[in-house]
Amino acid sequence: MKGPSCNTQAPDDLPPCTLVIFGASGDLTRRKLIPALFSMHRQDLLPRPFGIVGCSRTVMDHDAFRHSLRPEELEHPADADAWEEFAGRIHYYPVRYDLESFTGLRIFLQDLDRSSGTGDNRIFDLAVPPQLYPVIATLLGETGLAREGAGGSGWTRIVIEKPFGHDLESARALNKTLHRSFREQQIFRIDHYLAKETVQNMLVFRFANSIFEPVWNRHHIEYVGIMAAESLGIGSRAGYYEKAGVLRDMFQNHLMQLLVLTGMEPPCLLESDPVQDEKVKVIRSLRDFNTEHGSRICLGQYTAGEIGQTTVPGYRQEKGVDPRSSTPTFALLELYVDNWRWQNVPFLLISGKRLPRKVTRIVVQFREVPHHLFSNLVGDTIGANRLTIETFPDEAIRLTFQSKEPGASLCLRSMTMDFTYGELYRKSALDAYARVLLDCMAGDHMLFWRQDGIEQSWAFLTPVLRQCEQCLDRDTRLHFYPAGTWGPAPVRDTVRRLLNP
Ligand code: BG6
């Protein structure tokens, strides 16, 4: 076996910079961003020098901010020392999201750049509610903070979390606002699914092996299933989720990216633009959603039930949810990609909250053998081959095929060849947020959405959303499913098909 061929990124290759986090007192900063940055610090992956500036409305000083971020489980003295060292890189600047405080922020950042030597390179991460995206982008533009080389020679980047708009029109409007102050090259639209190890492996798996490509098409593939099942409910995010629902929360971004990676043609180069070009082509080739032309949709909402041994409330009983809400927490969409490779191959996209367990996977189901040589032994059906690319619970790739059971008689058995990241690689994979932050520091757009991709994705989904949200029989179309079951009864068997070979 040949050793790894790597394209490693050392901290010395990364330019020094300051990461400015808006929404610094919020959940995303505490739960995702700071833990990812701390793990990068511990693995010595951060650029040198590097600084973090937290900004939010809360008035506090640097120490209070650092203290609010300190992880609870720092028992080992080495962990505590590492934290103290990392915390020394963290600063805080309170902002009111107006011109005056952004002008103050500019002066603060200039002073910090000078004293820490970060070369005026800045990343602005918007970990704030989406209504603040245009406000902050505009203020950064008006105060000159968006301009590159404003204080000398540095670069400026802006990172936007999802949701990027709530339909085609609002996504276009947001893009327009961003482009008033930033060039496309400065904008990084995050989709954390793209940073998952197995998802990234999809490109390698498809395009660094020659045996899969000849069968990766409608002649050999029966259907593709893409599933993101979750046992969690909506937690404390009712305000956001009531407006988003599962289609905006999971389909427009994460599931669409998984579909695109499965369906795209090989790019001419492994560089951001050629890869994005191929991705966009897949979204453009999606058949308009029309149930008369094969498209299928099933929407559901969870009612009270049990997950494991725990009784959980229904969606309508969650804190902050309208007791008559018709927001879907589950959806199954059957889509078609109209091109030579995929004509009439169903792509089944499934996602739901409060299902029995968390499972995230892509299933490539191959066709049955054309001639049943063994039918007198096993009846008419022989399980077809299946390739499963899983990101949760295991990061794994599995290939299922038929084999003979040992012994004198001829018995067929479905076997699975298994490659599990955890078993082969001892070192833990890089956290998805750490991966995207590193790429942003390196200026690599490969793992981010480009403007045309995001607009195409909304262009496809917006009519579907309209059909779901504006139809008069909206309530009767919503299927209820008890928490802890595999979704609404009419599609439960389809969901199960993706779980079992
Ligand atoms: C987020 C959604 O983008 O992805 C959440 O807003 C969802 O609702 C989460 O729970 C799932 O991410 P992961 O990485 O846990 O599969």
Coordinates of N, CA, C and O in Angstrom, one line a residue, residues 11 134 152 236 242 346 358 362 386 403 441 458:
P11 N 0.9 26.3 9.4 CA 0.5 27.6 9.9 C 1.4 28.7 9.2 O 1.0 29.8 9.0
P134 N -27.1 42.4 6.1 CA -26.9 43.6 5.3 C -26.5 44.8 6.1 O -25.7 45.6 5.6
G152 N -3.0 49.8 4.5 CA -1.6 49.4 4.1 C -1.8 48.4 3.0 O -2.3 48.7 1.9
S236 N -33.7 25.5 21.2 CA -34.2 26.8 21.6 C -34.3 27.8 20.4 O -34.3 29.0 20.5
E242 N -39.4 28.3 13.0 CA -40.8 28.6 12.6 C -40.9 29.2 11.2 O -41.7 28.9 10.4
P346 N -34.1 8.6 -9.9 CA -34.6 9.4 -8.7 C -33.5 9.7 -7.7 O -32.7 8.9 -7.4
K358 N -29.7 9.8 14.8 CA -29.0 10.6 13.8 C -28.3 9.8 12.8 O -27.5 8.9 13.2
I362 N -25.2 9.2 2.2 CA -25.6 9.1 0.8 C -25.6 7.6 0.4 O -24.7 6.9 0.7
R386 N -24.9 -1.9 -3.3 CA -25.2 -0.6 -2.7 C -23.9 0.0 -2.2 O -23.1 -0.7 -1.6
S403 N -22.2 -12.7 -1.9 CA -21.1 -13.7 -1.9 C -21.7 -15.0 -1.5 O -22.8 -15.1 -1.1
M441 N -8.9 31.6 5.9 CA -7.6 32.2 6.1 C -6.7 32.0 4.9 O -5.9 32.9 4.6
W458 N -31.8 28.4 -4.7 CA -33.0 29.1 -4.3 C -34.0 29.1 -5.5 O -35.2 29.0 -5.3

